Amino acid sequence: MANLTARMKHLSIFNMGVRKHIPTDWRKRLQAIQAAASAEMKSLPADFDQTASVSYFTASEIRDRLAGSAEKGMFGGLKGSAGTWDRIVKAYEKQNLHLAESGNTLIRNVDFEIPYFKKQAEKTQHQLSDQEHKHEEYLRNAEGSTKEFKLECAELGIKGSNIAMELAQLQQQLPGLFQVAVANLSSPVIAAAVDHYAAFTAYAHSATASAAAPEASDMLPQFHAVKDSNNSLTPSSSSDHQITSSDADLRTGEAPGMDKKVGDSTNGVDSKIQWDIAGAGAAGEASAPQRLQEADNDAGVGADIDWDVALEPSTQETASYSHGADAASPSEDAHISWDIDITEAAEEAENANLDTDASQSAPSGTQAESDTHVQAWPESVLRLSEDSSFRTAFLDDLYELSSFLLQQIQELKSGGHEALATAAPESIQRLSLSSVQEQSEAVDDVLSNMTSKKVKQLVLIKTSKQYLTRLVRALEQKAGQHEKFLRLACELQAKQEEQERTLRSNAPKLLALVQDTGRIKIYVEQAISALYGSREINVIGEINNVI
C-alpha cells in the first residue's frame, strides 16, 4: 500500500487530504498568526521587502535570513527578531495550519489569480491591436481632411491661412468674371442672333411682312446696355476697397457687399453734385439772388421772396467778397463771390479715407500695395457686379434670346418653318439650321459664364452675410479636422503606451505567481505524503495546465 500513488485534484485537498489533520477553526487561528506576522514585518531591517504578502513561506524565509546573524539562547533557541519569527513559523506548523494556508493559496491562485492575469493580458493585447488600427485610421483621416481642405480652398481660389479675409477678397474677382462673360456680346454671331430675333418678332407681330422692324434695343434693353457700355472703362474703386467694407461688415454684423457710398443711386447710375456756380459780378452774368428771382419768375411764382440778406459788406470784407469789378465804391452793387476752392480739402479727406481703409484691410505690406492699384472696368461690368436687379434683368434678356433660338432650332428640325418661308422676310428665309445652332451655342456660352458655380458663389459671398458666415464656419471646421484627428491619434497613442506599461508590469507578477504556485504544489504533495506514511501524492487537474 505504501507504494500506491494517490491522485487528487487541487479542489479536493481539504476533503481528501488535510481535513482530518487541521482544526475546524483553522481560519480564525490563521488570521491571528497572519496579523502577528504583519505587525512584526514593520520592524524588519530596510533590506527586507516589507510589502510582501504574509504567508508561511515568507515567514520561513525571513527567519532563515535573520537566524544567520542572530544570537542563540542557552538551549539553542533564537533570540531577538529571529526568535519572534521562529515562533511565528512554529505557530504555522502547529496543527498543520501551514498546510491549510498552502492548500487555500493553491486553490485561489489556480482558480482566480492566474486566470485573471492571463485574461487581462489577452484583453490588453486585443485592445492594443484595435488601437493600432484606430491610430492608423486617425492618421489617414487627418491626411485626407487636409487634402480635402486644400482641394476646397483651391476650388475657391484661396490659400486657407486667413479664411474670412480671403473669402471677402474673392469679391474683387466678380468684375473680371463678368468681363470674361460679356466679352463676346459684340461678336458677329450674337449680333446676328439679336437681329434675327428682332426681325422675326417684327414679322410675327406686324400686319404685313413689309412692316418696319422694331429696334433691337427695345426688345433686349439690358443686353444692349451691357454691350454698348462694354467699351467704356471706369476705375473700380469700389472693388479695390471692397475687402475693407467686407471686413467692417463682418465685425458690425452688416450684410457683406452692401455698399455704403453717398450719392449712389439704386439703379447703378452715379449721382453727381453740380457745382455750376459762377462768380457774382462777372461780365454778362447776374448775381445769385437775381438768378433765383428770375427762376422764380419763370416758374410762375407771383410773390417776391425776401432773402433778408444785407448785400453791403463792411469795408474790411469788401475785398474778399467782391469779384471782377471795382469793389472800392460803396455805391456799386456788392456781390458775394461763390468761387469756393474745394479741391485741396477734398483731396486731403479722400487721402485720409484711403489711408484708413488700407491700414484696416491690408494685413501686410504686399496687401497694402495691391489695394492701392485701381483696376479700370467697363461701366456695365461694374453694374453687373454691384446691382443685382440689373444683373437679373440682363440674365432675363439672355434667357429670352436663348429660348427663342432653341424654339427656332426645333421648328427647323421639324419642318414647321417651311410653312412661313413664302411670307417671311428674306433674312428669315435664308436662315439655316446650322447658323441658328451656332447662334444658340454662342448665347449659351455667355449664359454659362454668367451662371457658373464660381460666379454664383462669389455673388452669394458678396450679397449674403449668412452664406459667407456658413462658408467660413464650414471651412474652419474642415481646417480643424486635421488637428482633431491628430489630437485623437496622440491621445490613443498615449493610451497604448499606458496599456503596454501595464502589460509589462503584470508579466513579472504572473510569472512569480506561477512559480509560487508550482512551489506550493510540490510542498503540499510532500506535506500530505508525510501525513499518510510517505505515500506518494500527486495533485492533478487544472493546476497542471496553469503552471
Coordinates of C-alpha atoms in Angstrom, one line a residue:
M1 CA 0.0 0.0 0.0
A2 CA 2.9 2.3 0.6
N3 CA 3.9 2.2 -3.0
L4 CA 0.5 3.2 -4.2
T5 CA 0.2 6.7 -5.7
A6 CA -2.8 8.9 -4.7
R7 CA -4.1 11.4 -7.1
M8 CA -6.3 14.3 -6.1
K9 CA -7.4 17.5 -7.7
H10 CA -6.4 20.8 -6.1
L11 CA -10.0 21.4 -5.0
S12 CA -10.1 18.1 -3.1
I13 CA -7.1 18.8 -0.9
F14 CA -9.2 19.8 2.1
N15 CA -11.8 17.0 1.6
M16 CA -9.4 14.2 0.9
G17 CA -6.1 15.4 2.3
V18 CA -5.9 17.5 5.3
R19 CA -9.4 18.0 6.8
K20 CA -8.8 15.3 9.4
H21 CA -5.4 16.9 10.4
I22 CA -6.4 20.5 10.9
P23 CA -8.7 22.1 13.5
T24 CA -12.2 23.2 12.5
D25 CA -11.4 26.9 13.4
W26 CA -8.3 26.9 11.3
R27 CA -9.3 30.1 9.5
K28 CA -9.6 32.1 12.8
R29 CA -6.3 30.8 14.1
L30 CA -4.6 31.5 10.7
Q31 CA -5.9 35.1 10.8
A32 CA -4.4 35.6 14.3
I33 CA -1.0 34.3 13.1
Q34 CA -1.1 36.5 9.9
A35 CA -1.9 39.6 12.0
A36 CA 1.1 39.0 14.3
A37 CA 3.3 38.4 11.3
S38 CA 2.1 41.7 9.6
A39 CA 2.8 43.7 12.7
E40 CA 6.3 42.2 13.0
M41 CA 7.2 42.9 9.4
K42 CA 7.1 46.7 10.1
S43 CA 10.2 46.3 12.3
L44 CA 12.3 44.4 9.8
P45 CA 15.5 46.0 8.5
A46 CA 15.4 48.1 5.4
D47 CA 16.9 45.4 3.1
F48 CA 13.8 43.3 3.6
D49 CA 10.7 43.6 1.5
Q50 CA 8.1 44.9 3.9
T51 CA 5.3 44.9 1.3
A52 CA 5.4 41.1 0.6
S53 CA 2.3 39.2 1.4
V54 CA 2.3 37.3 4.7
S55 CA 2.4 33.5 4.4
Y56 CA 4.2 30.5 5.9
F57 CA 6.8 30.6 3.2
T58 CA 7.5 34.3 3.7
A59 CA 7.9 33.8 7.5
S60 CA 10.2 30.9 6.9
E61 CA 12.5 32.9 4.6
I62 CA 12.6 35.8 7.0
R63 CA 13.5 33.5 9.9
D64 CA 16.2 31.8 8.0
R65 CA 17.8 35.2 6.9
L66 CA 17.7 36.5 10.5
A67 CA 19.0 33.3 12.0
G68 CA 22.4 33.7 10.3
S69 CA 23.3 36.7 12.4
A70 CA 21.0 36.2 15.5
E71 CA 22.1 35.1 19.0
K72 CA 21.1 31.9 20.5
G73 CA 20.0 31.1 24.0
M74 CA 21.2 28.5 26.5
F75 CA 19.1 25.8 24.9
G76 CA 19.9 26.8 21.3
G77 CA 16.8 28.9 20.7
L78 CA 17.0 32.1 18.6
K79 CA 16.8 35.5 20.3
G80 CA 15.5 38.9 19.2
S81 CA 13.7 39.3 16.0
A82 CA 14.8 36.0 14.7
G83 CA 13.3 34.3 17.7
T84 CA 10.0 36.1 17.1
W85 CA 9.8 34.9 13.5
D86 CA 10.8 31.4 14.7
R87 CA 7.8 31.4 17.0
I88 CA 5.5 32.5 14.1
V89 CA 6.8 29.7 11.9
K90 CA 6.2 27.2 14.7
A91 CA 2.7 28.5 15.2
Y92 CA 2.0 27.9 11.5
E93 CA 3.3 24.3 11.8
K94 CA 1.2 23.6 14.9
Q95 CA -1.9 21.6 14.0
N96 CA -0.8 21.8 10.3
L97 CA -2.1 25.4 9.8
H98 CA 0.6 26.0 7.2
L99 CA -0.8 23.1 5.2
A100 CA -4.3 24.6 5.4
E101 CA -2.9 28.0 4.3
S102 CA -1.0 26.4 1.4
G103 CA -4.0 24.5 0.1
N104 CA -6.1 27.6 0.3
T105 CA -3.5 29.6 -1.6
L106 CA -3.2 26.9 -4.2
I107 CA -6.9 27.0 -4.9
R108 CA -7.0 30.8 -5.0
N109 CA -4.1 31.0 -7.4
V110 CA -5.3 28.3 -9.8
D111 CA -8.9 29.3 -9.9
F112 CA -8.7 33.1 -9.7
E113 CA -5.4 34.9 -9.6
I114 CA -3.6 33.3 -12.5
P115 CA -6.7 33.2 -14.9
Y116 CA -7.3 36.9 -14.1
F117 CA -3.8 37.9 -15.1
K118 CA -3.9 35.8 -18.2
K119 CA -7.3 37.2 -19.3
Q120 CA -6.1 40.7 -18.6
A121 CA -3.1 40.1 -20.7
E122 CA -5.2 38.7 -23.6
K123 CA -7.7 41.6 -23.3
T124 CA -4.9 44.2 -23.3
Q125 CA -3.3 42.6 -26.4
H126 CA -6.6 42.7 -28.2
Q127 CA -7.1 46.3 -27.2
L128 CA -3.6 47.2 -28.4
S129 CA -4.3 45.6 -31.7
D130 CA -7.6 47.5 -32.1
Q131 CA -6.0 50.7 -31.0
E132 CA -3.2 50.3 -33.6
H133 CA -5.8 50.1 -36.3
K134 CA -7.6 53.1 -34.9
H135 CA -4.3 55.0 -34.7
E136 CA -3.6 54.3 -38.4
E137 CA -7.2 55.3 -39.3
Y138 CA -6.9 58.6 -37.4
L139 CA -3.7 59.4 -39.3
R140 CA -5.3 58.6 -42.6
N141 CA -8.3 60.7 -41.8
A142 CA -6.0 63.6 -40.8
E143 CA -4.2 63.4 -44.1
G144 CA -7.5 63.0 -46.0
S145 CA -9.1 66.0 -44.3
T146 CA -6.0 68.1 -45.1
K147 CA -6.2 67.1 -48.7
E148 CA -10.0 67.8 -48.8
F149 CA -9.5 71.2 -47.2
K150 CA -6.7 72.2 -49.6
L151 CA -8.8 71.0 -52.5
E152 CA -11.8 73.0 -51.5
C153 CA -9.6 76.1 -50.9
A154 CA -8.1 75.6 -54.4
E155 CA -11.6 75.4 -55.9
L156 CA -12.5 78.7 -54.1
G157 CA -9.1 80.2 -55.0
I158 CA -7.9 80.9 -51.5
K159 CA -4.9 79.8 -49.5
G160 CA -6.7 79.0 -46.3
S161 CA -4.4 80.8 -43.9
N162 CA -7.0 83.6 -43.1
I163 CA -10.3 82.2 -44.3
A164 CA -12.6 85.1 -43.5
M165 CA -10.3 87.7 -45.1
E166 CA -9.5 85.6 -48.2
L167 CA -13.2 84.9 -48.8
A168 CA -14.0 88.5 -48.5
Q169 CA -11.3 89.3 -51.0
L170 CA -12.9 87.0 -53.6
Q171 CA -15.5 89.7 -54.3
Q172 CA -12.8 91.6 -56.2
Q173 CA -12.9 88.8 -58.8
L174 CA -16.5 89.4 -59.9
P175 CA -15.8 92.2 -62.3
G176 CA -13.2 90.1 -64.0
L177 CA -15.5 87.1 -64.3
F178 CA -18.3 89.3 -65.7
Q179 CA -15.9 90.9 -68.1
V180 CA -15.0 87.4 -69.5
A181 CA -18.7 86.6 -69.7
V182 CA -19.8 89.6 -71.7
A183 CA -16.7 89.9 -73.8
N184 CA -18.3 88.2 -76.8
L185 CA -21.6 90.1 -76.8
S186 CA -20.3 92.2 -79.7
S187 CA -19.4 89.1 -81.8
P188 CA -21.0 88.8 -85.3
V189 CA -22.7 85.5 -84.3
I190 CA -24.5 87.0 -81.3
A191 CA -25.2 90.2 -83.2
A192 CA -26.8 88.1 -86.0
A193 CA -28.9 86.2 -83.3
V194 CA -30.2 89.5 -81.9
D195 CA -31.0 90.9 -85.4
H196 CA -32.8 87.6 -86.3
Y197 CA -34.8 87.8 -83.1
A198 CA -35.8 91.4 -83.8
A199 CA -36.7 90.6 -87.4
F200 CA -38.8 87.6 -86.5
T201 CA -40.6 89.4 -83.8
A202 CA -41.5 92.3 -86.1
Y203 CA -42.7 89.8 -88.7
A204 CA -44.8 87.8 -86.2
H205 CA -46.5 90.9 -84.7
S206 CA -46.9 93.0 -87.9
A207 CA -50.0 93.1 -90.2
T208 CA -47.8 92.9 -93.3
A209 CA -44.3 91.4 -93.8
S210 CA -43.1 94.8 -95.0
A211 CA -43.6 96.5 -91.7
A212 CA -40.6 98.2 -90.2
A213 CA -38.7 96.0 -87.7
P214 CA -38.5 97.4 -84.1
E215 CA -35.3 98.4 -82.6
A216 CA -33.4 95.5 -81.1
S217 CA -32.6 97.6 -78.0
D218 CA -36.3 98.0 -77.3
M219 CA -36.6 94.2 -77.1
L220 CA -33.5 93.4 -75.1
P221 CA -32.7 96.6 -73.3
Q222 CA -30.3 95.4 -70.6
F223 CA -28.5 93.2 -73.2
H224 CA -27.8 96.3 -75.3
A225 CA -27.0 98.4 -72.3
V226 CA -24.2 96.0 -71.4
K227 CA -23.0 95.6 -74.9
D228 CA -22.9 99.3 -75.7
S229 CA -21.2 100.3 -72.5
N230 CA -18.7 97.5 -72.5
N231 CA -16.1 99.7 -74.2
S232 CA -16.2 102.5 -71.6
L233 CA -13.8 101.9 -68.8
T234 CA -14.5 103.1 -65.2
P235 CA -12.0 102.8 -62.3
S236 CA -13.3 100.2 -60.0
S237 CA -12.6 102.0 -56.7
S238 CA -15.4 100.2 -55.0
S239 CA -13.8 96.8 -55.9
D240 CA -10.4 97.9 -54.6
H241 CA -11.9 98.8 -51.2
Q242 CA -14.5 96.1 -51.1
I243 CA -12.4 94.0 -48.8
T244 CA -12.2 96.7 -46.2
S245 CA -16.0 97.2 -46.4
S246 CA -16.5 93.4 -46.1
D247 CA -14.3 93.2 -43.0
A248 CA -16.2 96.0 -41.4
D249 CA -19.5 94.2 -42.3
L250 CA -18.3 91.0 -40.6
R251 CA -17.4 93.0 -37.5
T252 CA -20.5 95.1 -37.3
G253 CA -23.0 92.4 -38.4
E254 CA -24.0 94.1 -41.7
A255 CA -24.5 92.0 -44.8
P256 CA -21.3 91.6 -46.8
G257 CA -21.2 93.5 -50.1
M258 CA -23.6 96.3 -49.0
D259 CA -22.0 99.5 -50.4
K260 CA -22.0 102.5 -48.2
K261 CA -21.4 105.1 -50.8
V262 CA -23.1 108.5 -50.5
G263 CA -24.6 109.7 -53.8
D264 CA -25.0 106.2 -55.5
S265 CA -28.4 105.7 -57.0
T266 CA -30.3 102.4 -56.7
N267 CA -30.2 101.8 -60.5
G268 CA -26.4 101.9 -60.7
V269 CA -26.2 105.5 -62.2
D270 CA -23.8 107.7 -60.3
S271 CA -25.3 110.8 -58.8
K272 CA -23.0 113.8 -59.2
I273 CA -23.1 117.1 -57.4
Q274 CA -23.3 120.1 -59.8
W275 CA -21.0 122.9 -58.7
D276 CA -22.2 125.1 -61.6
I277 CA -21.9 128.3 -59.6
A278 CA -20.4 131.3 -61.3
G279 CA -18.8 134.2 -59.6
A280 CA -21.1 137.2 -59.0
G281 CA -20.2 140.3 -60.7
A282 CA -18.7 138.7 -63.8
A283 CA -19.4 140.4 -67.1
G284 CA -22.8 139.4 -68.6
E285 CA -23.9 137.4 -65.5
A286 CA -26.3 138.2 -62.8
S287 CA -25.8 137.7 -59.0
A288 CA -27.1 134.6 -57.2
P289 CA -30.2 136.3 -55.7
Q290 CA -31.0 137.8 -59.1
R291 CA -30.8 134.3 -60.8
L292 CA -33.0 132.8 -58.1
Q293 CA -35.5 135.7 -58.6
E294 CA -35.5 135.1 -62.3
A295 CA -36.0 131.4 -61.9
D296 CA -39.0 132.0 -59.6
N297 CA -40.5 134.4 -62.1
D298 CA -40.1 131.9 -64.9
A299 CA -41.8 129.3 -62.9
G300 CA -44.7 131.5 -62.3
V301 CA -44.1 132.4 -58.7
G302 CA -46.1 135.5 -58.0
A303 CA -44.8 136.5 -54.6
D304 CA -41.4 138.1 -54.1
I305 CA -39.0 136.3 -51.7
D306 CA -37.4 138.4 -49.1
W307 CA -33.9 137.0 -48.7
D308 CA -33.2 139.3 -45.8
V309 CA -29.5 139.4 -46.7
A310 CA -27.5 142.6 -46.4
L311 CA -25.6 142.9 -49.6
E312 CA -23.5 145.8 -48.5
P313 CA -20.4 144.4 -46.8
S314 CA -18.2 146.2 -44.5
T315 CA -15.1 148.0 -45.7
Q316 CA -12.9 145.2 -44.3
E317 CA -14.8 142.5 -46.1
T318 CA -15.4 144.2 -49.4
A319 CA -12.2 143.0 -50.9
S320 CA -12.8 139.3 -50.0
Y321 CA -16.4 139.2 -51.2
S322 CA -16.2 141.3 -54.4
H323 CA -15.3 139.6 -57.7
G324 CA -14.5 141.0 -61.1
A325 CA -15.5 144.7 -60.9
D326 CA -14.1 147.6 -58.8
A327 CA -15.2 146.9 -55.2
A328 CA -13.9 150.1 -53.6
S329 CA -17.0 152.1 -54.5
P330 CA -19.8 151.6 -51.9
S331 CA -22.4 152.8 -54.3
E332 CA -22.0 149.9 -56.6
D333 CA -23.8 146.6 -56.0
A334 CA -21.9 144.3 -53.7
H335 CA -21.8 140.7 -54.8
I336 CA -20.9 137.5 -53.0
S337 CA -18.1 135.6 -54.5
W338 CA -19.1 131.9 -54.9
D339 CA -15.7 130.9 -56.2
I340 CA -15.0 128.3 -53.5
D341 CA -12.0 126.1 -53.9
I342 CA -12.8 122.7 -52.6
T343 CA -10.1 120.7 -54.4
E344 CA -7.5 120.8 -51.7
A345 CA -9.8 119.9 -48.9
A346 CA -11.5 117.1 -50.9
E347 CA -8.1 115.6 -51.8
E348 CA -7.0 115.7 -48.2
A349 CA -10.2 114.0 -47.0
E350 CA -10.0 111.4 -49.7
N351 CA -6.4 110.6 -48.9
A352 CA -7.2 110.3 -45.3
N353 CA -10.0 107.8 -46.0
L354 CA -7.8 105.8 -48.3
D355 CA -5.1 105.6 -45.7
T356 CA -7.6 104.4 -43.1
D357 CA -9.1 101.8 -45.4
A358 CA -5.6 100.5 -46.3
S359 CA -4.5 100.3 -42.7
Q360 CA -7.6 98.3 -41.8
S361 CA -7.7 96.0 -44.8
A362 CA -4.1 95.2 -45.6
P363 CA -2.5 92.6 -43.3
S364 CA 0.9 93.2 -44.8
G365 CA 2.9 95.5 -47.0
T366 CA 2.1 93.4 -50.1
Q367 CA -1.6 93.6 -49.4
A368 CA -1.4 97.4 -49.0
E369 CA 0.4 97.7 -52.3
S370 CA -2.2 95.6 -54.0
D371 CA -5.1 97.8 -52.6
T372 CA -3.6 101.0 -54.0
H373 CA -3.8 99.6 -57.5
V374 CA -7.0 100.8 -59.2
Q375 CA -8.4 98.4 -61.9
A376 CA -10.5 100.0 -64.7
W377 CA -13.6 98.1 -65.7
P378 CA -16.4 98.9 -68.2
E379 CA -19.3 100.5 -66.6
S380 CA -21.6 97.6 -67.5
V381 CA -19.3 95.2 -65.7
L382 CA -19.4 97.3 -62.5
R383 CA -23.2 97.5 -62.7
L384 CA -23.4 93.7 -63.1
S385 CA -21.1 93.3 -60.0
E386 CA -22.9 95.9 -57.8
D387 CA -26.6 95.9 -59.0
S388 CA -28.4 92.6 -58.5
S389 CA -31.6 93.9 -60.2
F390 CA -29.6 95.0 -63.3
R391 CA -27.8 91.6 -63.3
T392 CA -31.1 89.7 -63.1
A393 CA -32.6 91.8 -66.0
F394 CA -29.6 91.1 -68.1
L395 CA -29.9 87.3 -67.5
D396 CA -33.6 87.5 -68.4
D397 CA -32.7 89.0 -71.7
L398 CA -30.1 86.3 -72.3
Y399 CA -32.6 83.5 -71.4
E400 CA -35.2 85.2 -73.6
L401 CA -32.8 85.1 -76.6
S402 CA -31.7 81.6 -75.8
S403 CA -35.3 80.3 -75.6
F404 CA -36.1 81.9 -78.9
L405 CA -33.2 80.3 -80.6
L406 CA -34.0 76.9 -79.2
Q407 CA -37.5 77.2 -80.4
Q408 CA -36.2 78.1 -83.9
I409 CA -34.0 75.0 -83.9
Q410 CA -36.9 72.8 -83.1
E411 CA -39.0 74.3 -85.8
L412 CA -36.2 74.0 -88.4
K413 CA -35.7 70.4 -87.4
S414 CA -39.4 69.5 -87.6
G415 CA -40.0 71.4 -90.9
G416 CA -42.6 73.8 -89.4
H417 CA -40.5 76.7 -90.5
E418 CA -41.2 76.0 -94.2
A419 CA -44.8 77.0 -94.0
L420 CA -43.8 80.6 -93.2
A421 CA -41.0 80.7 -95.7
T422 CA -43.1 82.3 -98.5
A423 CA -44.4 85.1 -96.4
A424 CA -41.4 85.7 -94.2
P425 CA -38.8 88.4 -95.0
E426 CA -35.7 87.3 -96.9
S427 CA -33.5 87.5 -93.8
I428 CA -35.6 84.9 -92.1
Q429 CA -36.0 82.7 -95.2
R430 CA -32.3 82.2 -95.8
L431 CA -31.7 81.3 -92.2
S432 CA -30.2 77.7 -91.9
L433 CA -30.3 75.2 -89.0
S434 CA -26.5 75.3 -88.6
S435 CA -26.4 79.1 -88.3
V436 CA -29.1 79.1 -85.6
Q437 CA -27.4 76.3 -83.7
E438 CA -24.2 78.3 -83.9
Q439 CA -26.0 81.4 -82.5
S440 CA -27.6 79.3 -79.8
E441 CA -24.2 77.9 -78.7
A442 CA -22.7 81.4 -78.6
V443 CA -25.6 82.7 -76.4
D444 CA -25.4 79.6 -74.2
D445 CA -21.6 80.2 -73.7
V446 CA -22.4 83.7 -72.3
L447 CA -25.1 82.3 -70.1
S448 CA -22.8 79.5 -68.8
N449 CA -20.2 82.1 -67.9
M450 CA -22.7 84.3 -66.2
T451 CA -24.3 81.5 -64.2
S452 CA -21.2 79.4 -63.5
K453 CA -20.7 77.9 -60.0
K454 CA -17.8 80.3 -59.3
V455 CA -19.9 83.4 -60.2
K456 CA -22.9 82.2 -58.2
Q457 CA -20.7 81.6 -55.2
L458 CA -19.0 85.0 -55.4
V459 CA -22.4 86.7 -55.7
L460 CA -23.6 84.9 -52.6
I461 CA -20.4 85.9 -50.8
K462 CA -21.0 89.5 -51.8
T463 CA -24.7 89.7 -51.1
S464 CA -25.4 87.3 -48.3
K465 CA -23.8 87.6 -44.9
Q466 CA -25.4 84.4 -43.7
Y467 CA -23.9 82.4 -46.6
L468 CA -20.5 83.9 -46.0
T469 CA -20.7 83.1 -42.3
R470 CA -21.7 79.5 -43.1
L471 CA -18.9 79.1 -45.6
V472 CA -16.3 80.5 -43.2
R473 CA -17.5 78.1 -40.5
A474 CA -17.6 75.1 -42.8
L475 CA -14.0 75.8 -44.0
E476 CA -12.8 76.4 -40.4
Q477 CA -14.4 73.2 -39.3
K478 CA -12.6 71.3 -42.1
A479 CA -9.4 73.1 -41.3
G480 CA -9.8 71.9 -37.7
Q481 CA -10.4 68.3 -38.7
H482 CA -6.7 67.7 -39.2
E483 CA -5.8 68.9 -35.7
K484 CA -8.7 67.0 -34.3
F485 CA -7.6 63.7 -35.8
L486 CA -4.0 64.3 -34.9
R487 CA -5.1 65.0 -31.3
L488 CA -7.1 61.8 -31.2
A489 CA -4.2 59.9 -32.6
C490 CA -1.9 61.3 -29.9
E491 CA -4.4 60.5 -27.1
L492 CA -4.8 57.0 -28.5
Q493 CA -1.0 56.6 -28.6
A494 CA -0.7 57.7 -25.0
K495 CA -3.3 55.2 -24.0
Q496 CA -1.5 52.5 -25.9
E497 CA 1.7 53.3 -24.1
E498 CA -0.1 53.2 -20.7
Q499 CA -1.5 49.8 -21.5
E500 CA 1.8 48.5 -22.7
R501 CA 3.4 49.6 -19.4
T502 CA 0.6 47.8 -17.5
L503 CA 1.1 44.7 -19.6
R504 CA 4.9 44.8 -19.0
S505 CA 4.4 45.3 -15.3
N506 CA 1.9 42.4 -15.0
A507 CA 4.1 40.0 -16.8
P508 CA 6.6 39.6 -13.9
K509 CA 3.7 39.3 -11.4
L510 CA 2.1 36.5 -13.4
L511 CA 5.5 34.7 -13.7
A512 CA 6.1 35.0 -10.0
L513 CA 2.6 33.8 -9.3
V514 CA 3.0 30.7 -11.5
Q515 CA 6.4 29.9 -9.9
D516 CA 5.0 30.2 -6.4
T517 CA 2.0 28.0 -7.3
G518 CA 4.3 25.3 -8.6
R519 CA 6.4 25.5 -5.4
I520 CA 3.3 25.3 -3.2
K521 CA 2.1 22.4 -5.2
I522 CA 5.3 20.5 -4.5
Y523 CA 5.2 21.4 -0.9
V524 CA 1.6 20.4 -0.4
E525 CA 2.3 17.0 -2.1
Q526 CA 5.2 16.4 0.3
A527 CA 3.3 17.5 3.4
I528 CA 0.3 15.3 2.7
S529 CA 2.6 12.4 1.8
A530 CA 4.2 12.8 5.3
L531 CA 0.7 12.7 6.9
Y532 CA 0.0 9.4 5.1
G533 CA 3.1 7.5 5.8
S534 CA 5.2 8.7 2.9
R535 CA 2.7 7.7 0.4
E536 CA 3.2 9.3 -3.0
I537 CA 0.7 12.1 -3.6
N538 CA 0.1 13.8 -6.9
V539 CA -2.1 16.9 -7.3
I540 CA -3.8 16.7 -10.7
G541 CA -6.3 18.7 -12.7
E542 CA -6.3 22.3 -13.9
I543 CA -3.3 23.2 -11.8
N544 CA -1.1 21.4 -14.2
N545 CA -2.4 23.5 -17.1
V546 CA -1.8 26.7 -15.2
I547 CA 1.8 26.1 -14.1

